[in-house]
Amino acid sequence: LVIAMVATVVLAFNSFRRAAIVFIAGAQAMGMGIVALLMSGHAFGFVIIVGIMGLVGVAINATIIIVAAFDDDPAARQGDLSAMLAVISGPTSRHIVSTTITTFAGLIPLMLAAGGLWPPFAQTVGFGLLLATLVSFFFTPALYRLWVARRAVARG
């Protein structure tokens, strides 16, 4: 399954570097889920693992949107900081932020629910998603510029 995921992203971008950016963001989201779990004070269990898997999927989706938006803008593809900032602060961020807010808002009833099953799941996914989205807006452009744009400029 992992091989199929990697192959799909590599073929979609036609680049191992872009795919690496996407999957590193997924690993970061996993870390943000663990941070959210530690902040909430709940025990690590199977439900948390399932929640973190969902969190990683949403974070990978957000990173794919950012990388694709950079690829669509010629100046951002070359690593122009103002163009990259315009891409991030434009429609791209609107889609990612709206997805994050609606997901978090949808998890609020589960965060406040009684019991020991859903609150740990919802708090881990919800707060992990907020942290992962924040990190992706800073990390993805930096890594894109470092790995992809510099190489594009060097090629001429």
CSV table of N, CA and C in Angstrom, one decimal:
chain,number,residue,atom,x,y,z
A,1,LEU,N,0.8,-1.2,0.0
A,1,LEU,CA,0.0,0.0,0.0
A,1,LEU,C,0.9,1.3,0.0
A,2,VAL,N,1.9,1.2,0.8
A,2,VAL,CA,2.8,2.4,0.8
A,2,VAL,C,3.5,2.6,-0.5
A,3,ILE,N,3.9,1.5,-1.1
A,3,ILE,CA,4.6,1.6,-2.4
A,3,ILE,C,3.6,2.2,-3.5
A,4,ALA,N,2.3,1.8,-3.4
A,4,ALA,CA,1.3,2.4,-4.3
A,4,ALA,C,1.2,3.9,-4.1
A,5,MET,N,1.1,4.3,-2.8
A,5,MET,CA,1.0,5.7,-2.5
A,5,MET,C,2.2,6.5,-3.0
A,6,VAL,N,3.4,6.0,-2.7
A,6,VAL,CA,4.6,6.7,-3.2
A,6,VAL,C,4.6,6.8,-4.7
A,7,ALA,N,4.3,5.7,-5.4
A,7,ALA,CA,4.3,5.7,-6.8
A,7,ALA,C,3.3,6.6,-7.4
A,8,THR,N,2.1,6.7,-6.8
A,8,THR,CA,1.1,7.6,-7.3
A,8,THR,C,1.5,9.1,-7.2
A,9,VAL,N,2.1,9.4,-6.0
A,9,VAL,CA,2.6,10.8,-5.9
A,9,VAL,C,3.7,11.2,-6.8
A,10,VAL,N,4.7,10.2,-6.9
A,10,VAL,CA,5.8,10.4,-7.8
A,10,VAL,C,5.4,10.6,-9.2
A,11,LEU,N,4.4,9.8,-9.7
A,11,LEU,CA,3.9,9.8,-11.0
A,11,LEU,C,3.1,11.1,-11.3
A,12,ALA,N,2.4,11.5,-10.2
A,12,ALA,CA,1.5,12.7,-10.4
A,12,ALA,C,2.4,14.0,-10.6
A,13,PHE,N,3.5,14.0,-9.8
A,13,PHE,CA,4.4,15.2,-9.9
A,13,PHE,C,5.5,15.0,-10.9
A,14,ASN,N,5.8,13.8,-11.3
A,14,ASN,CA,6.9,13.4,-12.1
A,14,ASN,C,8.2,13.9,-11.5
A,15,SER,N,8.3,13.7,-10.2
A,15,SER,CA,9.5,14.2,-9.4
A,15,SER,C,9.5,13.5,-8.1
A,16,PHE,N,10.7,13.0,-7.8
A,16,PHE,CA,11.0,12.4,-6.5
A,16,PHE,C,11.1,13.5,-5.4
A,17,ARG,N,11.6,14.6,-5.8
A,17,ARG,CA,11.8,15.7,-4.8
A,17,ARG,C,10.5,16.2,-4.3
A,18,ARG,N,9.5,16.4,-5.2
A,18,ARG,CA,8.2,16.9,-4.8
A,18,ARG,C,7.5,15.9,-4.0
A,19,ALA,N,7.6,14.6,-4.4
A,19,ALA,CA,7.0,13.5,-3.6
A,19,ALA,C,7.7,13.5,-2.2
A,20,ALA,N,9.0,13.7,-2.1
A,20,ALA,CA,9.6,13.7,-0.8
A,20,ALA,C,9.1,14.8,0.1
A,21,ILE,N,8.8,16.0,-0.5
A,21,ILE,CA,8.3,17.1,0.3
A,21,ILE,C,6.9,16.7,0.8
A,22,VAL,N,6.1,16.1,0.0
A,22,VAL,CA,4.8,15.6,0.4
A,22,VAL,C,4.8,14.6,1.6
A,23,PHE,N,5.7,13.7,1.5
A,23,PHE,CA,5.7,12.6,2.5
A,23,PHE,C,6.4,13.1,3.8
A,24,ILE,N,7.4,14.0,3.6
A,24,ILE,CA,8.0,14.6,4.8
A,24,ILE,C,6.9,15.4,5.6
A,25,ALA,N,6.0,16.1,4.9
A,25,ALA,CA,4.9,16.8,5.5
A,25,ALA,C,4.0,15.8,6.3
A,26,GLY,N,3.8,14.6,5.7
A,26,GLY,CA,3.0,13.6,6.3
A,26,GLY,C,3.7,13.1,7.6
A,27,ALA,N,5.0,13.0,7.6
A,27,ALA,CA,5.7,12.6,8.8
A,27,ALA,C,5.6,13.7,9.9
A,28,GLN,N,5.7,14.9,9.4
A,28,GLN,CA,5.5,16.1,10.4
A,28,GLN,C,4.1,16.1,11.0
A,29,ALA,N,3.1,15.8,10.2
A,29,ALA,CA,1.8,15.7,10.7
A,29,ALA,C,1.6,14.6,11.8
A,30,MET,N,2.3,13.5,11.6
A,30,MET,CA,2.3,12.5,12.6
A,30,MET,C,2.9,13.0,13.9
A,31,GLY,N,4.0,13.7,13.8
A,31,GLY,CA,4.6,14.3,14.9
A,31,GLY,C,3.7,15.3,15.6
A,32,MET,N,3.0,16.1,14.8
A,32,MET,CA,2.1,17.1,15.4
A,32,MET,C,0.9,16.4,16.1
A,33,GLY,N,0.5,15.2,15.6
A,33,GLY,CA,-0.5,14.4,16.2
A,33,GLY,C,-0.1,14.0,17.6
A,34,ILE,N,1.2,13.5,17.6
A,34,ILE,CA,1.8,13.1,18.9
A,34,ILE,C,1.9,14.3,19.9
A,35,VAL,N,2.3,15.4,19.4
A,35,VAL,CA,2.3,16.6,20.2
A,35,VAL,C,0.9,16.9,20.8
A,36,ALA,N,-0.1,16.9,19.9
A,36,ALA,CA,-1.4,17.1,20.3
A,36,ALA,C,-1.9,16.1,21.4
A,37,LEU,N,-1.5,14.9,21.2
A,37,LEU,CA,-1.8,13.8,22.2
A,37,LEU,C,-1.2,14.1,23.5
A,38,LEU,N,0.1,14.5,23.5
A,38,LEU,CA,0.8,14.9,24.7
A,38,LEU,C,0.1,16.1,25.4
A,39,MET,N,-0.3,17.1,24.6
A,39,MET,CA,-1.0,18.2,25.2
A,39,MET,C,-2.3,17.9,25.8
A,40,SER,N,-3.0,16.9,25.3
A,40,SER,CA,-4.3,16.5,25.8
A,40,SER,C,-4.2,15.6,27.0
A,41,GLY,N,-3.1,14.9,27.1
A,41,GLY,CA,-2.9,14.1,28.3
A,41,GLY,C,-3.5,12.7,28.2
A,42,HIS,N,-4.0,12.3,27.0
A,42,HIS,CA,-4.7,11.0,26.9
A,42,HIS,C,-3.6,10.0,26.6
A,43,ALA,N,-4.0,8.7,26.8
A,43,ALA,CA,-3.2,7.6,26.6
A,43,ALA,C,-3.1,7.2,25.1
A,44,PHE,N,-2.0,6.7,24.7
A,44,PHE,CA,-1.8,6.3,23.3
A,44,PHE,C,-2.5,4.9,23.1
A,45,GLY,N,-3.3,4.8,22.1
A,45,GLY,CA,-4.0,3.6,21.8
A,45,GLY,C,-4.4,3.4,20.4
A,46,PHE,N,-5.2,2.4,20.1
A,46,PHE,CA,-5.5,2.1,18.7
A,46,PHE,C,-6.3,3.2,18.1
A,47,VAL,N,-7.2,3.8,18.8
A,47,VAL,CA,-8.1,4.9,18.3
A,47,VAL,C,-7.2,6.1,17.9
A,48,ILE,N,-6.1,6.3,18.7
A,48,ILE,CA,-5.2,7.4,18.4
A,48,ILE,C,-4.4,7.1,17.1
A,49,ILE,N,-4.0,5.9,16.9
A,49,ILE,CA,-3.3,5.5,15.7
A,49,ILE,C,-4.2,5.7,14.5
A,50,VAL,N,-5.4,5.3,14.6
A,50,VAL,CA,-6.4,5.6,13.4
A,50,VAL,C,-6.5,7.1,13.2
A,51,GLY,N,-6.6,7.8,14.2
A,51,GLY,CA,-6.8,9.3,14.1
A,51,GLY,C,-5.5,9.9,13.5
A,52,ILE,N,-4.4,9.5,13.9
A,52,ILE,CA,-3.1,10.0,13.3
A,52,ILE,C,-3.0,9.6,11.8
A,53,MET,N,-3.5,8.4,11.5
A,53,MET,CA,-3.4,8.1,10.1
A,53,MET,C,-4.3,9.0,9.2
A,54,GLY,N,-5.5,9.4,9.7
A,54,GLY,CA,-6.4,10.3,9.1
A,54,GLY,C,-5.7,11.7,9.0
A,55,LEU,N,-5.1,12.1,10.1
A,55,LEU,CA,-4.4,13.4,10.1
A,55,LEU,C,-3.3,13.5,9.1
A,56,VAL,N,-2.5,12.4,8.9
A,56,VAL,CA,-1.5,12.4,7.9
A,56,VAL,C,-2.1,12.5,6.5
A,57,GLY,N,-3.2,11.9,6.3
A,57,GLY,CA,-3.8,12.0,5.0
A,57,GLY,C,-4.2,13.4,4.6
A,58,VAL,N,-4.8,14.1,5.6
A,58,VAL,CA,-5.3,15.5,5.4
A,58,VAL,C,-4.1,16.4,5.2
A,59,ALA,N,-3.0,16.2,5.9
A,59,ALA,CA,-1.8,17.0,5.8
A,59,ALA,C,-1.1,16.7,4.5
A,60,ILE,N,-1.1,15.5,4.0
A,60,ILE,CA,-0.5,15.2,2.7
A,60,ILE,C,-1.3,15.9,1.6
A,61,ASN,N,-2.6,15.9,1.7
A,61,ASN,CA,-3.5,16.6,0.8
A,61,ASN,C,-3.2,18.1,0.7
A,62,ALA,N,-3.0,18.7,1.9
A,62,ALA,CA,-2.7,20.1,1.9
A,62,ALA,C,-1.4,20.4,1.2
A,63,THR,N,-0.4,19.6,1.5
A,63,THR,CA,0.9,19.8,0.9
A,63,THR,C,0.9,19.6,-0.6
A,64,ILE,N,0.1,18.6,-1.1
A,64,ILE,CA,0.0,18.4,-2.5
A,64,ILE,C,-0.6,19.6,-3.2
A,65,ILE,N,-1.6,20.2,-2.5
A,65,ILE,CA,-2.2,21.5,-3.1
A,65,ILE,C,-1.2,22.6,-3.1
A,66,ILE,N,-0.4,22.7,-2.1
A,66,ILE,CA,0.6,23.8,-2.1
A,66,ILE,C,1.7,23.6,-3.2
A,67,VAL,N,2.2,22.4,-3.3
A,67,VAL,CA,3.2,22.0,-4.3
A,67,VAL,C,2.7,22.2,-5.7
A,68,ALA,N,1.5,21.8,-5.9
A,68,ALA,CA,0.9,21.9,-7.2
A,68,ALA,C,0.7,23.4,-7.6
A,69,ALA,N,0.3,24.2,-6.6
A,69,ALA,CA,0.1,25.6,-6.8
A,69,ALA,C,1.5,26.3,-7.2
A,70,PHE,N,2.5,25.9,-6.5
A,70,PHE,CA,3.9,26.4,-6.8
A,70,PHE,C,4.3,26.0,-8.3
A,71,ASP,N,4.0,24.8,-8.6
A,71,ASP,CA,4.3,24.3,-10.0
A,71,ASP,C,3.5,25.0,-11.1
A,72,ASP,N,2.3,25.5,-10.7
A,72,ASP,CA,1.5,26.2,-11.7
A,72,ASP,C,1.9,27.6,-11.9
A,73,ASP,N,2.7,28.2,-11.0
A,73,ASP,CA,3.1,29.6,-11.1
A,73,ASP,C,4.6,29.6,-11.6
A,74,PRO,N,4.9,30.2,-12.7
A,74,PRO,CA,6.2,30.1,-13.3
A,74,PRO,C,7.3,30.8,-12.3
A,75,ALA,N,6.9,31.9,-11.7
A,75,ALA,CA,7.9,32.6,-10.9
A,75,ALA,C,8.1,31.8,-9.6
A,76,ALA,N,7.0,31.3,-9.0
A,76,ALA,CA,7.1,30.5,-7.8
A,76,ALA,C,8.0,29.2,-8.1
A,77,ARG,N,7.8,28.6,-9.3
A,77,ARG,CA,8.6,27.5,-9.6
A,77,ARG,C,10.1,27.8,-9.7
A,78,GLN,N,10.4,29.0,-10.0
A,78,GLN,CA,11.8,29.4,-10.0
A,78,GLN,C,12.3,29.8,-8.6
A,79,GLY,N,11.4,29.9,-7.6
A,79,GLY,CA,11.9,30.2,-6.3
A,79,GLY,C,11.7,31.7,-5.9
A,80,ASP,N,11.0,32.5,-6.7
A,80,ASP,CA,10.8,33.9,-6.3
A,80,ASP,C,10.0,34.0,-5.1
A,81,LEU,N,10.5,34.6,-4.0
A,81,LEU,CA,9.9,34.6,-2.7
A,81,LEU,C,8.5,35.4,-2.8
A,82,SER,N,8.5,36.5,-3.5
A,82,SER,CA,7.2,37.2,-3.5
A,82,SER,C,6.1,36.4,-4.2
A,83,ALA,N,6.5,35.7,-5.3
A,83,ALA,CA,5.6,34.9,-6.0
A,83,ALA,C,5.1,33.7,-5.1
A,84,MET,N,6.0,33.1,-4.4
A,84,MET,CA,5.6,32.0,-3.5
A,84,MET,C,4.7,32.5,-2.4
A,85,LEU,N,5.0,33.7,-1.9
A,85,LEU,CA,4.1,34.3,-0.8
A,85,LEU,C,2.7,34.6,-1.4
A,86,ALA,N,2.7,35.1,-2.7
A,86,ALA,CA,1.4,35.4,-3.3
A,86,ALA,C,0.6,34.1,-3.5
A,87,VAL,N,1.3,33.0,-3.9
A,87,VAL,CA,0.6,31.7,-4.0
A,87,VAL,C,0.1,31.2,-2.7
A,88,ILE,N,0.9,31.3,-1.7
A,88,ILE,CA,0.5,30.8,-0.4
A,88,ILE,C,-0.6,31.6,0.2
A,89,SER,N,-0.6,32.9,0.0
A,89,SER,CA,-1.6,33.8,0.7
A,89,SER,C,-2.8,34.0,-0.2
A,90,GLY,N,-2.8,33.4,-1.4
A,90,GLY,CA,-4.0,33.5,-2.3
A,90,GLY,C,-5.0,32.4,-2.1
A,91,PRO,N,-5.6,32.0,-3.2
A,91,PRO,CA,-6.6,31.0,-3.2
A,91,PRO,C,-6.2,29.6,-2.6
A,92,THR,N,-4.9,29.4,-2.7
A,92,THR,CA,-4.4,28.1,-2.1
A,92,THR,C,-4.6,28.0,-0.6
A,93,SER,N,-4.3,29.1,0.1
A,93,SER,CA,-4.5,29.1,1.5
A,93,SER,C,-6.0,29.0,1.9
A,94,ARG,N,-6.8,29.7,1.1
A,94,ARG,CA,-8.2,29.7,1.4
A,94,ARG,C,-8.8,28.2,1.4
A,95,HIS,N,-8.4,27.4,0.4
A,95,HIS,CA,-8.9,26.0,0.4
A,95,HIS,C,-8.4,25.2,1.6
A,96,ILE,N,-7.1,25.4,1.9
A,96,ILE,CA,-6.5,24.6,3.0
A,96,ILE,C,-7.1,25.1,4.3
A,97,VAL,N,-7.2,26.4,4.5
A,97,VAL,CA,-7.7,26.9,5.8
A,97,VAL,C,-9.1,26.5,6.0
A,98,SER,N,-9.9,26.6,4.9
A,98,SER,CA,-11.3,26.2,5.0
A,98,SER,C,-11.5,24.7,5.3
A,99,THR,N,-10.7,23.9,4.7
A,99,THR,CA,-10.7,22.5,5.1
A,99,THR,C,-10.3,22.2,6.5
A,100,THR,N,-9.3,22.9,7.0
A,100,THR,CA,-8.8,22.7,8.3
A,100,THR,C,-9.9,23.2,9.3
A,101,ILE,N,-10.5,24.4,9.1
A,101,ILE,CA,-11.5,24.9,10.0
A,101,ILE,C,-12.7,24.0,10.1
A,102,THR,N,-13.2,23.6,8.9
A,102,THR,CA,-14.4,22.7,8.9
A,102,THR,C,-14.2,21.4,9.6
A,103,THR,N,-13.0,20.8,9.3
A,103,THR,CA,-12.6,19.6,10.0
A,103,THR,C,-12.6,19.7,11.5
A,104,PHE,N,-11.9,20.8,12.0
A,104,PHE,CA,-11.8,21.1,13.4
A,104,PHE,C,-13.2,21.3,14.0
A,105,ALA,N,-14.0,22.1,13.3
A,105,ALA,CA,-15.3,22.4,13.8
A,105,ALA,C,-16.2,21.1,13.9
A,106,GLY,N,-16.0,20.3,12.9
A,106,GLY,CA,-16.7,19.0,13.0
A,106,GLY,C,-16.3,18.1,14.1
A,107,LEU,N,-15.1,18.2,14.6
A,107,LEU,CA,-14.6,17.4,15.6
A,107,LEU,C,-14.9,18.0,17.0
A,108,ILE,N,-15.4,19.2,17.1
A,108,ILE,CA,-15.7,19.8,18.4
A,108,ILE,C,-16.7,19.0,19.2
A,109,PRO,N,-17.8,18.6,18.6
A,109,PRO,CA,-18.7,17.8,19.5
A,109,PRO,C,-18.1,16.5,20.0
A,110,LEU,N,-17.2,15.9,19.2
A,110,LEU,CA,-16.5,14.7,19.7
A,110,LEU,C,-15.5,15.0,20.8
A,111,MET,N,-14.9,16.2,20.7
A,111,MET,CA,-14.0,16.6,21.7
A,111,MET,C,-14.7,16.8,23.1
A,112,LEU,N,-15.9,17.3,23.0
A,112,LEU,CA,-16.6,17.6,24.3
A,112,LEU,C,-17.5,16.4,24.7
A,113,ALA,N,-17.5,15.3,24.0
A,113,ALA,CA,-18.3,14.2,24.3
A,113,ALA,C,-17.9,13.5,25.6
A,114,ALA,N,-18.8,12.8,26.2
A,114,ALA,CA,-18.4,12.0,27.4
A,114,ALA,C,-17.8,10.7,27.0
A,115,GLY,N,-17.0,10.1,27.8
A,115,GLY,CA,-16.5,8.8,27.5
A,115,GLY,C,-15.0,8.9,27.2
A,116,GLY,N,-14.4,7.7,27.0
A,116,GLY,CA,-13.0,7.6,26.8
A,116,GLY,C,-12.6,7.3,25.4
A,117,LEU,N,-13.5,7.1,24.5
A,117,LEU,CA,-13.2,6.7,23.1
A,117,LEU,C,-13.0,7.9,22.2
A,118,TRP,N,-14.0,8.7,22.0
A,118,TRP,CA,-14.0,9.8,21.0
A,118,TRP,C,-13.2,11.0,21.4
A,119,PRO,N,-13.2,11.5,22.6
A,119,PRO,CA,-12.5,12.7,23.0
A,119,PRO,C,-11.0,12.6,22.7
A,120,PRO,N,-10.3,11.5,23.0
A,120,PRO,CA,-8.9,11.5,22.7
A,120,PRO,C,-8.6,11.5,21.2
A,121,PHE,N,-9.5,10.8,20.4
A,121,PHE,CA,-9.4,10.7,19.0
A,121,PHE,C,-9.6,12.1,18.4
A,122,ALA,N,-10.7,12.8,18.8
A,122,ALA,CA,-11.0,14.1,18.2
A,122,ALA,C,-10.0,15.2,18.6
A,123,GLN,N,-9.5,15.1,19.8
A,123,GLN,CA,-8.5,16.1,20.3
A,123,GLN,C,-7.2,15.9,19.6
A,124,THR,N,-6.8,14.7,19.4
A,124,THR,CA,-5.5,14.4,18.7
A,124,THR,C,-5.6,14.9,17.2
A,125,VAL,N,-6.7,14.5,16.6
A,125,VAL,CA,-6.8,14.8,15.1
A,125,VAL,C,-7.0,16.3,15.0
A,126,GLY,N,-7.9,16.9,15.8
A,126,GLY,CA,-8.2,18.3,15.7
A,126,GLY,C,-7.1,19.3,15.9
A,127,PHE,N,-6.4,19.1,17.1
A,127,PHE,CA,-5.3,20.0,17.4
A,127,PHE,C,-4.1,19.6,16.6
A,128,GLY,N,-3.9,18.3,16.3
A,128,GLY,CA,-2.8,17.9,15.4
A,128,GLY,C,-3.0,18.5,14.0
A,129,LEU,N,-4.2,18.6,13.5
A,129,LEU,CA,-4.5,19.2,12.2
A,129,LEU,C,-4.2,20.7,12.2
A,130,LEU,N,-4.6,21.4,13.3
A,130,LEU,CA,-4.2,22.8,13.4
A,130,LEU,C,-2.7,23.0,13.4
A,131,LEU,N,-2.0,22.3,14.1
A,131,LEU,CA,-0.5,22.4,14.2
A,131,LEU,C,0.1,22.0,12.8
A,132,ALA,N,-0.4,20.9,12.2
A,132,ALA,CA,0.2,20.4,11.0
A,132,ALA,C,-0.1,21.4,9.8
A,133,THR,N,-1.2,22.1,9.8
A,133,THR,CA,-1.5,23.1,8.8
A,133,THR,C,-0.6,24.3,9.0
A,134,LEU,N,-0.4,24.7,10.2
A,134,LEU,CA,0.5,25.9,10.5
A,134,LEU,C,1.9,25.5,10.0
A,135,VAL,N,2.4,24.4,10.4
A,135,VAL,CA,3.7,24.0,10.0
A,135,VAL,C,3.8,23.8,8.4
A,136,SER,N,2.8,23.3,7.8
A,136,SER,CA,2.9,23.1,6.3
A,136,SER,C,3.0,24.5,5.6
A,137,PHE,N,2.4,25.5,6.1
A,137,PHE,CA,2.4,26.8,5.5
A,137,PHE,C,3.8,27.4,5.5
A,138,PHE,N,4.6,27.0,6.5
A,138,PHE,CA,6.0,27.5,6.6
A,138,PHE,C,7.0,26.5,6.0
A,139,PHE,N,6.8,25.2,6.3
A,139,PHE,CA,7.8,24.2,5.9
A,139,PHE,C,7.8,23.9,4.4
A,140,THR,N,6.6,23.7,3.8
A,140,THR,CA,6.5,23.4,2.4
A,140,THR,C,7.1,24.4,1.5
A,141,PRO,N,6.9,25.7,1.6
A,141,PRO,CA,7.5,26.6,0.7
A,141,PRO,C,9.1,26.7,0.9
A,142,ALA,N,9.5,26.5,2.2
A,142,ALA,CA,10.9,26.5,2.4
A,142,ALA,C,11.6,25.3,1.8
A,143,LEU,N,11.1,24.2,1.9
A,143,LEU,CA,11.7,23.0,1.3
A,143,LEU,C,11.5,23.0,-0.2
A,144,TYR,N,10.4,23.5,-0.7
A,144,TYR,CA,10.2,23.6,-2.1
A,144,TYR,C,11.3,24.5,-2.7
A,145,ARG,N,11.5,25.6,-2.1
A,145,ARG,CA,12.6,26.5,-2.6
A,145,ARG,C,13.9,25.9,-2.5
A,146,LEU,N,14.2,25.2,-1.4
A,146,LEU,CA,15.5,24.6,-1.2
A,146,LEU,C,15.8,23.4,-2.2
A,147,TRP,N,14.8,22.6,-2.4
A,147,TRP,CA,15.0,21.3,-3.2
A,147,TRP,C,14.6,21.5,-4.7
A,148,VAL,N,13.5,22.2,-4.9
A,148,VAL,CA,13.0,22.2,-6.3
A,148,VAL,C,13.4,23.5,-7.1
A,149,ALA,N,13.2,24.6,-6.5
A,149,ALA,CA,13.4,25.9,-7.2
A,149,ALA,C,14.9,26.1,-7.5
A,150,ARG,N,15.8,25.8,-6.5
A,150,ARG,CA,17.2,25.9,-6.8
A,150,ARG,C,17.7,25.1,-7.9
A,151,ARG,N,17.1,23.9,-8.0
A,151,ARG,CA,17.5,23.0,-9.1
A,151,ARG,C,17.0,23.5,-10.4
A,152,ALA,N,15.8,24.1,-10.4
A,152,ALA,CA,15.2,24.7,-11.6
A,152,ALA,C,16.0,25.9,-12.1
A,153,VAL,N,16.5,26.7,-11.2
A,153,VAL,CA,17.3,27.9,-11.5
A,153,VAL,C,18.7,27.4,-12.1
A,154,ALA,N,19.2,26.3,-11.5
A,154,ALA,CA,20.5,25.8,-11.9
A,154,ALA,C,20.5,25.3,-13.3
A,155,ARG,N,19.3,24.7,-13.7
A,155,ARG,CA,19.2,24.1,-15.0
A,155,ARG,C,19.1,25.2,-16.1
A,156,GLY,N,18.6,26.4,-15.7
A,156,GLY,CA,18.5,27.5,-16.6
A,156,GLY,C,17.2,27.6,-17.1
